[in-house]
Coordinates of C-alpha atoms and ligand atoms in Angstrom, one line a residue:
M1 CA 107.0 92.8 100.7
C2 CA 110.4 93.2 98.9
G3 CA 110.4 93.7 95.1
I4 CA 113.1 92.6 92.6
T5 CA 113.7 94.0 89.1
G6 CA 116.5 93.3 86.7
Y7 CA 117.5 93.7 83.1
I8 CA 120.1 92.2 80.7
G9 CA 120.1 93.1 77.1
Y10 CA 120.9 96.0 74.6
R11 CA 118.9 98.8 76.2
E12 CA 119.9 101.2 79.0
A13 CA 119.1 99.2 82.1
Y14 CA 118.6 102.1 84.5
P15 CA 115.2 103.5 83.3
I16 CA 113.8 100.0 83.0
I17 CA 114.9 99.1 86.5
I18 CA 113.8 102.3 88.2
N19 CA 110.3 102.3 86.5
G20 CA 110.1 98.6 87.5
L21 CA 110.8 99.5 91.1
R22 CA 108.1 102.2 90.9
R23 CA 105.6 99.6 89.7
L24 CA 106.5 97.3 92.6
E25 CA 106.1 100.0 95.2
Y26 CA 102.6 98.7 95.9
R27 CA 104.1 95.6 97.5
G28 CA 105.2 97.7 100.4
Y29 CA 108.8 98.7 101.2
D30 CA 111.1 100.9 103.3
S31 CA 114.2 101.3 101.2
A32 CA 115.5 100.9 97.7
G33 CA 118.6 100.2 95.8
I34 CA 120.1 99.5 92.3
M35 CA 123.3 98.0 90.8
L36 CA 124.4 98.7 87.2
Y37 CA 127.3 97.2 85.2
N38 CA 128.7 99.4 82.5
G39 CA 131.1 96.9 80.9
N40 CA 133.9 97.8 83.2
D41 CA 132.6 98.7 86.7
I42 CA 129.9 97.9 89.0
Q43 CA 128.0 101.0 90.2
F44 CA 125.5 101.0 92.9
S45 CA 123.3 103.3 95.0
K46 CA 120.9 102.5 97.8
T47 CA 118.9 104.4 100.4
K48 CA 116.4 104.3 103.1
G49 CA 113.0 105.6 101.9
K50 CA 111.2 105.7 98.6
V51 CA 112.3 105.0 95.0
S52 CA 112.1 108.8 94.4
N53 CA 114.9 109.2 97.1
L54 CA 116.9 106.6 95.2
E55 CA 116.5 108.5 92.0
K56 CA 117.9 111.6 93.6
K57 CA 120.8 109.7 95.1
V58 CA 121.6 108.0 91.8
E59 CA 121.8 111.4 90.1
S60 CA 124.5 112.6 92.5
E61 CA 126.3 109.3 93.1
I62 CA 126.7 107.3 89.9
S63 CA 126.4 107.4 86.2
E64 CA 123.2 105.8 84.8
E65 CA 125.0 103.7 82.1
G66 CA 124.9 100.0 81.6
N67 CA 122.9 97.3 79.9
I68 CA 122.8 95.0 82.9
G69 CA 121.5 95.7 86.3
I70 CA 119.4 94.7 89.3
G71 CA 117.2 96.7 91.6
H72 CA 115.3 96.1 94.8
T73 CA 112.7 97.5 97.2
R74 CA 113.3 96.2 100.7
W75 CA 110.7 95.5 103.4
A76 CA 112.9 95.2 106.5
T77 CA 113.1 91.8 108.3
H78 CA 116.7 91.5 109.5
G79 CA 118.0 94.9 110.5
I80 CA 116.4 98.3 110.6
P81 CA 115.5 100.2 107.4
N82 CA 118.7 102.2 106.6
D83 CA 121.1 102.7 103.7
V84 CA 123.5 99.9 104.8
N85 CA 120.8 97.2 105.2
S86 CA 119.2 98.2 101.8
H87 CA 119.9 95.9 98.9
P88 CA 121.9 95.1 96.7
H89 CA 124.5 93.4 98.9
F90 CA 128.0 92.6 97.9
S91 CA 130.3 89.7 98.7
Q92 CA 133.6 90.3 100.5
S93 CA 135.5 90.5 97.2
G94 CA 133.0 93.0 95.8
N95 CA 132.5 90.8 92.7
L96 CA 129.2 89.2 93.5
V97 CA 126.0 91.2 94.0
I98 CA 122.6 90.0 95.2
V99 CA 119.1 91.2 95.7
H100 CA 116.8 89.0 97.8
N101 CA 113.2 88.7 98.9
G102 CA 112.4 86.4 101.8
I103 CA 114.2 85.2 104.9
I104 CA 117.2 82.9 105.4
E105 CA 116.3 81.3 108.7
N106 CA 119.6 79.7 109.4
Y107 CA 121.6 82.8 108.5
N108 CA 123.2 83.1 111.9
S109 CA 124.9 79.7 112.0
I110 CA 126.2 80.3 108.4
K111 CA 127.4 83.8 109.4
Q112 CA 129.4 82.4 112.4
E113 CA 131.0 79.8 110.1
L114 CA 131.9 82.5 107.5
I115 CA 133.3 84.8 110.3
S116 CA 135.5 82.0 111.4
R117 CA 136.9 81.9 107.9
G118 CA 137.7 85.6 107.9
Y119 CA 134.5 87.1 106.4
T120 CA 133.3 90.4 107.7
F121 CA 129.8 91.9 107.4
K122 CA 128.7 95.5 106.9
S123 CA 124.9 95.0 107.3
D124 CA 122.6 93.1 109.7
T125 CA 121.0 91.3 106.9
D126 CA 120.6 87.6 106.2
T127 CA 121.1 88.5 102.5
E128 CA 124.7 89.5 103.0
V129 CA 125.4 86.2 104.6
L130 CA 123.9 84.4 101.5
I131 CA 126.1 86.2 99.0
N132 CA 129.2 85.5 101.0
L133 CA 128.2 81.8 101.3
I134 CA 127.9 81.8 97.5
E135 CA 131.4 83.4 97.2
E136 CA 132.9 81.0 99.6
I137 CA 131.5 78.0 97.7
K138 CA 132.6 79.5 94.4
K139 CA 136.2 79.8 95.7
K140 CA 136.4 76.5 97.6
E141 CA 134.8 74.3 95.0
G142 CA 136.2 76.2 92.0
V143 CA 132.8 76.3 90.3
K144 CA 130.9 78.9 88.2
L145 CA 128.3 81.2 89.6
G146 CA 125.3 79.1 88.7
K147 CA 126.7 76.0 90.4
A148 CA 127.8 78.0 93.5
V149 CA 124.3 79.4 93.8
Q150 CA 122.8 75.9 93.5
I151 CA 125.1 74.5 96.2
A152 CA 124.5 77.4 98.5
L153 CA 120.7 77.2 98.2
N154 CA 120.9 73.6 99.3
Q155 CA 122.5 74.7 102.5
V156 CA 120.0 77.4 103.5
V157 CA 116.7 77.1 105.2
G158 CA 114.0 79.6 104.5
A159 CA 112.3 81.4 101.7
Y160 CA 113.8 83.4 98.8
A161 CA 113.6 84.9 95.4
I162 CA 117.1 86.1 94.4
A163 CA 118.9 87.6 91.5
V164 CA 122.7 87.4 91.5
F165 CA 125.3 89.0 89.3
D166 CA 129.0 88.1 89.1
K167 CA 131.5 90.7 87.7
S168 CA 133.7 87.9 86.4
K169 CA 130.7 86.6 84.3
P170 CA 129.1 89.9 83.3
D171 CA 126.9 88.5 80.6
E172 CA 124.5 86.6 82.9
I173 CA 122.2 86.9 85.9
V174 CA 121.3 83.9 88.0
V175 CA 117.8 83.9 89.6
A176 CA 116.2 81.4 92.0
R177 CA 113.0 80.9 93.9
L178 CA 111.6 79.2 96.9
G179 CA 108.4 80.7 98.4
S180 CA 108.8 84.2 96.8
P181 CA 107.7 84.7 93.2
I182 CA 110.0 85.6 90.4
A183 CA 109.1 86.2 86.7
I184 CA 111.4 86.4 83.7
G185 CA 110.3 88.5 80.8
V186 CA 111.7 87.0 77.5
G187 CA 112.6 89.5 74.8
K188 CA 112.6 88.9 71.0
D189 CA 115.2 86.3 69.9
F190 CA 116.4 86.2 73.5
E191 CA 118.2 89.5 72.9
E192 CA 117.0 90.8 76.2
F193 CA 115.6 89.5 79.5
F194 CA 113.7 91.2 82.3
I195 CA 113.5 89.9 85.9
A196 CA 110.8 90.9 88.3
S197 CA 108.7 89.9 91.3
D198 CA 105.7 90.1 89.0
A199 CA 105.2 90.9 85.4
S200 CA 104.2 94.5 85.9
P201 CA 107.7 96.0 85.5
F202 CA 108.2 94.7 82.0
I203 CA 104.7 94.6 80.5
E204 CA 105.5 97.2 77.8
Y205 CA 108.5 95.3 76.6
T206 CA 107.3 91.8 76.2
K207 CA 104.2 89.6 76.6
N208 CA 106.3 86.4 77.1
A209 CA 107.2 85.4 80.6
I210 CA 108.5 82.4 82.5
Y211 CA 107.4 82.0 86.1
L212 CA 109.9 80.0 88.1
E213 CA 108.4 77.3 90.3
D214 CA 109.5 76.7 93.9
E215 CA 112.9 75.1 94.1
E216 CA 113.9 76.2 90.6
M217 CA 116.7 78.5 89.4
A218 CA 117.5 80.0 86.0
I219 CA 120.7 81.1 84.4
I220 CA 119.9 84.0 82.1
K221 CA 122.3 84.9 79.4
R222 CA 121.7 87.3 76.5
G223 CA 121.3 85.5 73.1
R224 CA 120.2 82.1 74.3
K225 CA 117.2 80.5 76.0
A226 CA 117.0 80.7 79.7
Q227 CA 118.3 77.5 81.4
I228 CA 116.1 76.3 84.2
R229 CA 117.4 73.9 86.8
K230 CA 116.1 72.1 89.9
I231 CA 117.9 73.5 92.9
S232 CA 117.9 70.2 94.7
D233 CA 119.8 68.1 92.1
D234 CA 120.8 70.6 89.3
S235 CA 118.7 68.6 86.8
S236 CA 117.4 70.6 83.9
V237 CA 113.7 71.6 83.7
D238 CA 111.7 72.3 80.5
V239 CA 111.0 75.9 80.0
D240 CA 107.4 76.9 80.0
T241 CA 106.9 80.4 78.5
Q242 CA 103.5 81.9 79.1
E243 CA 101.7 84.7 77.3
L244 CA 100.8 87.5 79.6
Q245 CA 97.2 88.8 79.7
L246 CA 98.1 91.9 81.6
N247 CA 98.2 95.3 79.9
L248 CA 99.7 98.7 80.9
E249 CA 96.4 100.5 81.4
Q250 CA 95.3 98.0 84.0
I251 CA 98.3 98.8 86.2
E252 CA 98.1 102.6 85.8
K253 CA 95.9 105.1 87.8
G254 CA 93.7 106.1 84.9
G255 CA 93.1 109.6 86.1
Y256 CA 92.4 108.8 89.7
E257 CA 94.5 110.3 92.5
H258 CA 95.2 106.9 94.0
F259 CA 95.1 103.3 93.0
M260 CA 92.8 102.6 95.9
L261 CA 90.1 105.1 94.6
K262 CA 90.5 103.7 91.1
E263 CA 90.0 100.2 92.5
I264 CA 87.0 101.2 94.6
H265 CA 85.4 102.6 91.4
E266 CA 86.3 99.5 89.4
Q267 CA 84.1 97.3 91.5
P268 CA 81.0 97.3 89.2
R269 CA 83.3 96.1 86.3
A270 CA 85.2 93.7 88.6
I271 CA 82.1 92.0 89.9
T272 CA 80.7 91.6 86.4
D273 CA 84.0 90.1 85.3
T274 CA 83.9 87.7 88.3
F275 CA 80.5 86.3 87.2
R276 CA 81.1 86.6 83.4
G277 CA 80.3 83.1 81.9
R278 CA 79.5 81.7 85.3
L279 CA 76.3 83.3 86.3
L280 CA 73.6 82.7 83.6
P281 CA 70.2 83.8 85.1
E282 CA 68.3 83.5 81.8
E283 CA 69.1 79.8 81.8
G284 CA 68.8 79.6 85.6
I285 CA 72.3 78.2 86.0
I286 CA 75.7 78.8 87.6
K287 CA 78.7 77.2 85.9
I288 CA 82.0 77.2 87.6
S289 CA 84.2 74.6 86.0
G290 CA 86.6 74.1 89.0
L291 CA 83.5 73.3 91.0
E292 CA 81.6 71.2 88.5
N293 CA 84.6 68.9 88.0
N294 CA 84.7 68.2 91.7
M295 CA 81.1 68.4 92.6
K296 CA 81.0 64.9 94.1
K297 CA 83.8 65.8 96.6
F298 CA 81.8 68.9 97.7
L299 CA 78.6 67.0 98.0
N300 CA 80.2 64.3 100.1
A301 CA 82.2 66.6 102.3
D302 CA 81.7 66.5 106.1
R303 CA 82.6 70.1 106.3
I304 CA 84.3 73.0 104.6
I305 CA 87.3 74.7 106.3
I306 CA 88.1 78.2 105.0
V307 CA 91.7 79.4 105.5
A308 CA 92.9 82.9 104.7
C309 CA 94.4 86.1 106.2
G310 CA 93.3 89.7 106.6
T311 CA 90.6 90.9 104.2
S312 CA 90.5 87.5 102.5
W313 CA 89.6 86.0 105.9
H314 CA 86.7 88.5 106.2
A315 CA 85.5 87.3 102.8
G316 CA 85.7 83.8 104.2
L317 CA 83.5 84.8 107.1
V318 CA 80.8 86.1 104.7
A319 CA 81.1 82.7 102.9
E320 CA 80.5 80.9 106.1
Y321 CA 77.1 82.5 106.3
T322 CA 76.2 82.0 102.7
I323 CA 77.4 78.4 102.4
E324 CA 75.7 77.3 105.6
E325 CA 72.5 79.2 104.8
F326 CA 72.2 78.0 101.2
A327 CA 74.0 74.7 101.0
R328 CA 73.7 73.5 104.6
I329 CA 77.3 72.3 104.7
P330 CA 79.1 73.1 108.0
V331 CA 81.8 75.7 107.6
E332 CA 84.7 76.7 109.8
V333 CA 86.8 79.8 109.0
E334 CA 90.4 79.9 110.2
Y335 CA 93.3 82.3 110.2
A336 CA 95.8 80.5 108.0
S337 CA 98.6 81.4 110.5
E338 CA 96.8 79.7 113.4
F339 CA 95.6 76.8 111.5
R340 CA 99.0 75.8 110.2
Y341 CA 100.6 75.7 113.6
R342 CA 97.9 74.2 115.8
N343 CA 97.8 70.6 114.7
P344 CA 94.2 70.8 113.4
V345 CA 92.0 67.8 112.9
I346 CA 91.7 67.4 109.1
T347 CA 90.4 64.3 107.3
E348 CA 90.0 63.2 103.7
K349 CA 86.4 64.2 103.9
D350 CA 87.2 67.8 104.5
I351 CA 87.3 70.4 101.8
V352 CA 89.6 73.3 102.4
I353 CA 88.9 76.6 100.6
A354 CA 91.9 78.9 100.6
I355 CA 91.2 82.5 99.7
S356 CA 94.0 84.9 98.7
Q357 CA 94.1 87.9 96.4
S358 CA 97.8 87.8 95.8
G359 CA 98.1 84.0 95.8
E360 CA 101.5 84.5 97.5
T361 CA 100.6 84.8 101.3
A362 CA 103.1 82.6 103.1
D363 CA 100.7 81.5 105.9
T364 CA 97.9 80.6 103.5
L365 CA 100.3 78.6 101.3
A366 CA 101.6 76.7 104.3
A367 CA 98.0 76.0 105.5
I368 CA 97.2 74.5 102.0
K369 CA 100.3 72.3 102.1
L370 CA 99.3 71.1 105.6
A371 CA 95.7 70.3 104.5
K372 CA 96.9 68.5 101.4
S373 CA 99.4 66.4 103.4
K374 CA 96.4 65.2 105.6
G375 CA 94.4 64.2 102.5
A376 CA 92.0 67.1 102.3
F377 CA 90.9 68.4 99.0
V378 CA 92.0 72.1 98.6
F379 CA 90.0 74.5 96.5
G380 CA 91.5 78.0 95.9
V381 CA 90.0 81.4 95.4
C382 CA 92.7 83.6 94.0
N383 CA 93.0 86.8 92.0
V384 CA 96.5 86.6 90.6
V385 CA 96.6 84.2 87.7
G386 CA 99.5 81.7 88.0
S387 CA 100.3 82.7 91.6
S388 CA 101.9 80.1 94.0
I389 CA 98.6 79.4 95.8
A390 CA 96.7 79.1 92.5
R391 CA 99.2 76.4 91.4
E392 CA 99.3 74.6 94.7
N393 CA 95.6 74.0 95.0
D394 CA 93.9 70.9 93.8
S395 CA 91.3 73.0 92.0
G396 CA 89.9 76.5 92.2
V397 CA 88.5 79.7 90.7
Y398 CA 90.0 83.0 89.8
T399 CA 88.1 86.1 90.9
H400 CA 89.2 88.1 87.8
A401 CA 89.2 91.4 89.6
G402 CA 92.2 92.6 87.6
P403 CA 95.4 93.8 89.2
E404 CA 94.9 95.3 92.7
I405 CA 97.8 97.7 93.4
G406 CA 96.6 99.6 96.4
V407 CA 97.8 97.8 99.5
A408 CA 94.3 98.1 101.1
S409 CA 92.2 95.4 99.5
T410 CA 88.9 96.7 98.0
K411 CA 87.8 95.1 94.7
A412 CA 89.5 91.8 95.7
F413 CA 87.1 91.6 98.7
T414 CA 83.9 92.2 96.8
T415 CA 84.9 89.8 94.0
Q416 CA 85.9 87.1 96.6
I417 CA 82.4 87.5 98.1
T418 CA 80.8 87.4 94.7
V419 CA 82.5 84.1 93.6
L420 CA 82.0 82.5 97.0
S421 CA 78.3 83.4 96.9
L422 CA 78.0 81.8 93.4
I423 CA 79.7 78.7 94.9
A424 CA 77.2 78.6 97.8
L425 CA 74.3 78.9 95.4
R426 CA 75.6 76.3 93.0
L427 CA 76.2 73.9 95.9
A428 CA 72.7 74.6 97.2
R429 CA 71.2 73.7 93.8
A430 CA 73.2 70.5 93.6
K431 CA 72.2 69.5 97.1
G432 CA 68.6 70.5 96.7
T433 CA 68.6 72.8 99.7
L434 CA 67.2 75.7 97.8
S435 CA 64.0 75.6 95.7
S436 CA 64.4 76.4 92.0
D437 CA 62.3 79.6 92.4
M438 CA 64.5 80.9 95.2
Y439 CA 67.6 79.9 93.2
R440 CA 66.4 81.8 90.1
M441 CA 65.5 84.8 92.2
Y442 CA 69.0 84.9 93.8
L443 CA 70.6 84.6 90.4
Q444 CA 68.6 87.5 89.0
E445 CA 69.4 89.6 92.0
M446 CA 73.1 88.8 91.8
E447 CA 73.1 90.0 88.2
L448 CA 71.8 93.4 89.4
I449 CA 74.6 94.0 92.0
P450 CA 77.1 95.7 89.6
Q451 CA 74.6 98.4 88.7
K452 CA 73.6 98.9 92.3
V453 CA 77.3 99.3 93.2
E454 CA 77.6 101.8 90.3
S455 CA 74.7 103.9 91.6
L456 CA 76.0 103.6 95.2
L457 CA 79.4 105.0 94.2
K458 CA 77.7 108.4 93.5
I459 CA 77.6 108.9 97.3
D460 CA 81.3 109.8 97.1
S461 CA 80.9 113.5 98.0
H462 CA 78.4 112.7 100.8
V463 CA 80.9 110.3 102.4
K464 CA 83.7 112.9 101.9
E465 CA 81.7 115.4 104.0
I466 CA 81.2 112.9 106.8
A467 CA 84.9 112.0 106.6
K468 CA 85.8 115.7 107.2
K469 CA 84.0 115.6 110.6
Y470 CA 85.9 112.6 111.9
L471 CA 89.4 112.9 110.5
L472 CA 90.8 113.8 113.9
S473 CA 89.2 110.8 115.7
T474 CA 91.6 108.5 117.5
N475 CA 89.3 105.5 117.9
C476 CA 86.4 104.1 115.9
L477 CA 83.9 101.3 116.5
Y478 CA 82.3 99.3 113.6
L479 CA 79.2 97.2 114.3
G480 CA 77.2 94.8 112.2
R481 CA 75.2 91.6 112.6
G482 CA 74.8 88.5 110.5
Y483 CA 76.2 88.9 107.0
N484 CA 77.3 92.4 107.9
F485 CA 79.4 91.4 110.9
P486 CA 82.4 90.6 108.7
V487 CA 81.8 93.9 106.9
A488 CA 82.2 95.7 110.2
L489 CA 85.5 93.9 110.7
E490 CA 86.6 94.8 107.2
G491 CA 85.5 98.4 107.6
A492 CA 87.6 98.7 110.8
L493 CA 90.6 97.0 109.1
K494 CA 90.4 99.4 106.2
L495 CA 90.4 102.5 108.5
K496 CA 93.3 101.4 110.6
E497 CA 95.4 100.2 107.7
I498 CA 95.4 103.5 105.8
S499 CA 94.5 106.2 108.3
Y500 CA 96.3 104.8 111.3
I501 CA 93.2 105.5 113.5
H502 CA 92.6 102.7 115.9
A503 CA 89.4 100.9 114.9
E504 CA 87.6 97.7 116.1
G505 CA 84.9 95.7 114.4
Y506 CA 82.3 93.8 116.6
P507 CA 79.1 91.9 116.1
A508 CA 76.6 94.6 117.2
A509 CA 75.1 92.5 120.0
E510 CA 78.6 92.0 121.5
M511 CA 78.9 95.8 122.2
K512 CA 77.2 95.4 125.6
H513 CA 79.7 92.8 126.6
G514 CA 82.6 95.3 126.7
P515 CA 83.1 97.9 124.0
I516 CA 80.1 99.9 125.3
A517 CA 82.5 101.1 128.0
L518 CA 84.4 103.1 125.4
I519 CA 81.4 105.0 124.1
D520 CA 81.3 108.8 124.8
D521 CA 80.8 111.9 122.7
R522 CA 84.2 111.5 121.0
M523 CA 83.6 108.0 119.8
P524 CA 82.3 107.6 116.2
V525 CA 80.4 104.3 115.8
I526 CA 79.7 103.1 112.3
V527 CA 76.7 100.8 112.4
I528 CA 75.5 98.7 109.5
A529 CA 71.7 98.7 109.8
T530 CA 70.2 97.5 106.5
N531 CA 66.6 96.6 106.6
K532 CA 66.8 92.8 106.5
G533 CA 67.9 90.2 109.0
H534 CA 68.2 91.7 112.5
Y535 CA 67.2 95.2 111.7
D536 CA 65.2 95.8 114.9
K537 CA 67.9 94.5 117.1
V538 CA 70.5 96.7 115.4
V539 CA 68.1 99.7 115.9
S540 CA 68.1 98.9 119.6
N541 CA 71.9 98.8 119.6
I542 CA 71.9 102.2 117.9
Q543 CA 69.6 103.5 120.7
E544 CA 72.1 102.2 123.3
I545 CA 74.9 104.2 121.6
K546 CA 72.8 107.3 121.3
S547 CA 72.0 107.2 125.0
R548 CA 75.7 107.3 125.8
S549 CA 76.3 110.3 123.4
G550 CA 78.3 108.2 120.8
K551 CA 78.4 109.7 117.3
I552 CA 76.5 107.4 114.9
I553 CA 77.2 106.9 111.2
A554 CA 74.7 104.4 110.0
I555 CA 74.7 102.5 106.7
V556 CA 71.0 102.0 106.0
T557 CA 68.8 100.8 103.1
E558 CA 67.4 103.5 100.8
G559 CA 64.2 105.0 102.2
D560 CA 65.0 104.1 105.9
K561 CA 63.2 106.4 108.3
T562 CA 63.7 104.9 111.8
V563 CA 67.5 105.1 111.9
K564 CA 67.6 108.4 110.1
E565 CA 65.9 109.9 113.2
I566 CA 68.4 108.6 115.6
A567 CA 71.8 108.6 113.8
D568 CA 74.1 111.6 113.3
H569 CA 74.7 110.7 109.7
V570 CA 73.2 108.1 107.4
I571 CA 74.5 106.7 104.2
E572 CA 72.0 104.9 102.1
V573 CA 72.6 101.7 100.0
P574 CA 70.2 100.2 97.5
E575 CA 68.0 97.4 98.6
T576 CA 69.1 93.8 97.9
E577 CA 68.7 90.3 99.2
E578 CA 70.3 89.9 102.7
P579 CA 73.2 87.5 101.7
F580 CA 74.3 90.1 99.0
T581 CA 74.2 93.2 101.3
P582 CA 78.0 92.9 102.1
L583 CA 78.6 93.7 98.4
L584 CA 76.9 97.1 98.9
T585 CA 77.5 98.0 102.6
T586 CA 81.3 97.6 102.1
I587 CA 81.5 100.4 99.5
P588 CA 80.7 103.4 101.8
L589 CA 83.2 102.0 104.4
Q590 CA 85.9 101.8 101.8
L591 CA 85.2 105.4 100.8
L592 CA 85.1 106.6 104.4
S593 CA 88.5 105.2 105.2
Y594 CA 89.9 106.5 101.9
Y595 CA 88.8 110.1 102.5
I596 CA 89.7 110.2 106.1
A597 CA 93.2 108.9 105.2
V598 CA 93.6 111.3 102.4
M599 CA 92.6 114.3 104.6
R600 CA 95.0 113.1 107.3
G601 CA 97.8 113.2 104.7
C602 CA 98.5 109.5 104.8
N603 CA 100.0 107.5 102.0
V604 CA 96.9 105.7 101.0
D605 CA 98.3 103.3 98.4
Q606 CA 101.4 102.3 100.4
P607 CA 100.5 102.6 104.1
R608 CA 103.4 102.5 106.5
N609 CA 104.7 99.0 107.5
L610 CA 102.3 97.2 105.3
A611 CA 103.0 94.9 102.3
K612 CA 100.7 93.9 99.5
S613 CA 101.9 90.3 99.3
V614 CA 102.9 89.0 102.7
T615 CA 105.5 86.4 101.7
V616 CA 107.0 85.9 105.2
E617 CA 105.3 84.3 108.2
Ligands
AGP1 C1 93.9 94.0 103.1 O1 93.6 95.3 103.0 C2 95.2 93.8 103.6 N1 96.2 94.5 103.0 C3 95.6 92.3 104.1 O2 94.9 92.1 105.2 C4 95.4 91.2 103.0 O3 94.1 91.0 102.8 C5 96.1 89.9 103.6 O4 97.5 90.2 103.7 C6 95.9 88.7 102.8 O5 96.4 88.9 101.5 P1 96.0 87.9 100.3 O6 94.5 88.0 100.1 O7 96.8 88.3 99.2 O8 96.3 86.5 100.8

């Protein structure tokens, strides 16, 4: 979703802001804009399209001078993506400038009120309404920018992260947040400040950052500490400056053509980092502090409800199988967006596990708040440290996958499955539902997964050859059973996200209840047929596809002979215990989607219409 960058200090603001916008491209956007103040004038440029289009426009439209500025990548909500609706937006006088992430839900009533007072609007956005409301309050109440922003934000309903500049106070920027993240990078001796939706735009300049909490705002002025206030009552809040763990290398492509490919290849390392210090097979233990500290709650729980969206929801489905199988605790997996609106039955004996890579997904956050309000204990599985969801949970674990920049989730998925499998095993041990021999065997097998993924990644060129044959397909079916049913869903999601080919995932046995009607010689069917679990049944499903001339791409265990004879293509994965097969079978599906999308000329890292952090409902 939208991204914000800003700078106030002694350096030229333009390169910092434009590079920052490039780093935020992964969030998904359709237009971009920038405002610079050079000591006398406000200059701005904005355009539909990519940051590279903005750079070209800036060259021909404005000078790049100024030590203060704000920039924005917009993901359209109110009004189509065009130059006018792009941010920044200006107040009627032209003195106040704003960039905004989120949605102002009551913008229309405020707009009508402002129109009746003589305001006119150039864009269709809710953001232009907000900046004019701030201007109206500033004039009417005779207050400074910070106070006007605080009063205005108490009148709006919705979600926001904003950065506001006032030409009459050109040495400060006011930022605020409710529901959308905002980080402030703090330079040496407060001589410069950086503003951004996450810390990636300023990582080479400072390791010190302040993350605003919901309902907080900050007045940032060069040469003094940032002042943080509560939006509700203007009371001051202690400043908590954190040291960033992120480094530049982690957020660059490192020689790969796309972030997605880099992230696929990072999975052996990411999975190892996920279980580092937690999985100790030698000692025969799993140690997850967030779980140990709350073990009683887990052991007394009537059931576990997992809430998540998209790929994280698929990881939740795998966890349903592992937790029920190992720990014998009933599990329900819910789309956060449905859960939050359907008046679910939640009791104090429920544990809610919320899964989110970004930790900013609006629906998942709302589901957590609902569960907490009903007394459930909420346990988070997040990747982004310090994210809104990580802070909102009662307890939780980080996946430690490292920054995931490609919009299509890859290493986040496998690390979520890894940590959830560890949780399932640890719970099983505590409940006594798994013998110590079996427990040790699973721990030892889990430790081997990264090297198995590593060896599996060598199939890259084989998958590329298969991709060539199917790049013109218009539909695709993915089938799997048991642990690999969620992998089928994830494979289909990956393909449609980045290649725009329509794809559906199904439990293999469900094929005969409908999707079989679609099968003909133009329909590629990707079947996960590893040798454990329901292998024979899946082989029968493959026969059914074959007899209807469907093209079969089968994911099989190394050495498989039966499927090889029937399928058009096979991709072999190393053997492992059944509950861990998703960690392997997912990899070829990620590569297949990647190569098909690349060959179709799609923008793999920033697919159309998609956003990395979905901070609106
Ligand atoms: C994954 O490829 C998607 N881009 C998307 O489904 C994503 O998993 C979903 O939006 C949830 O995001 P989260 O894990 O950051 O909460």
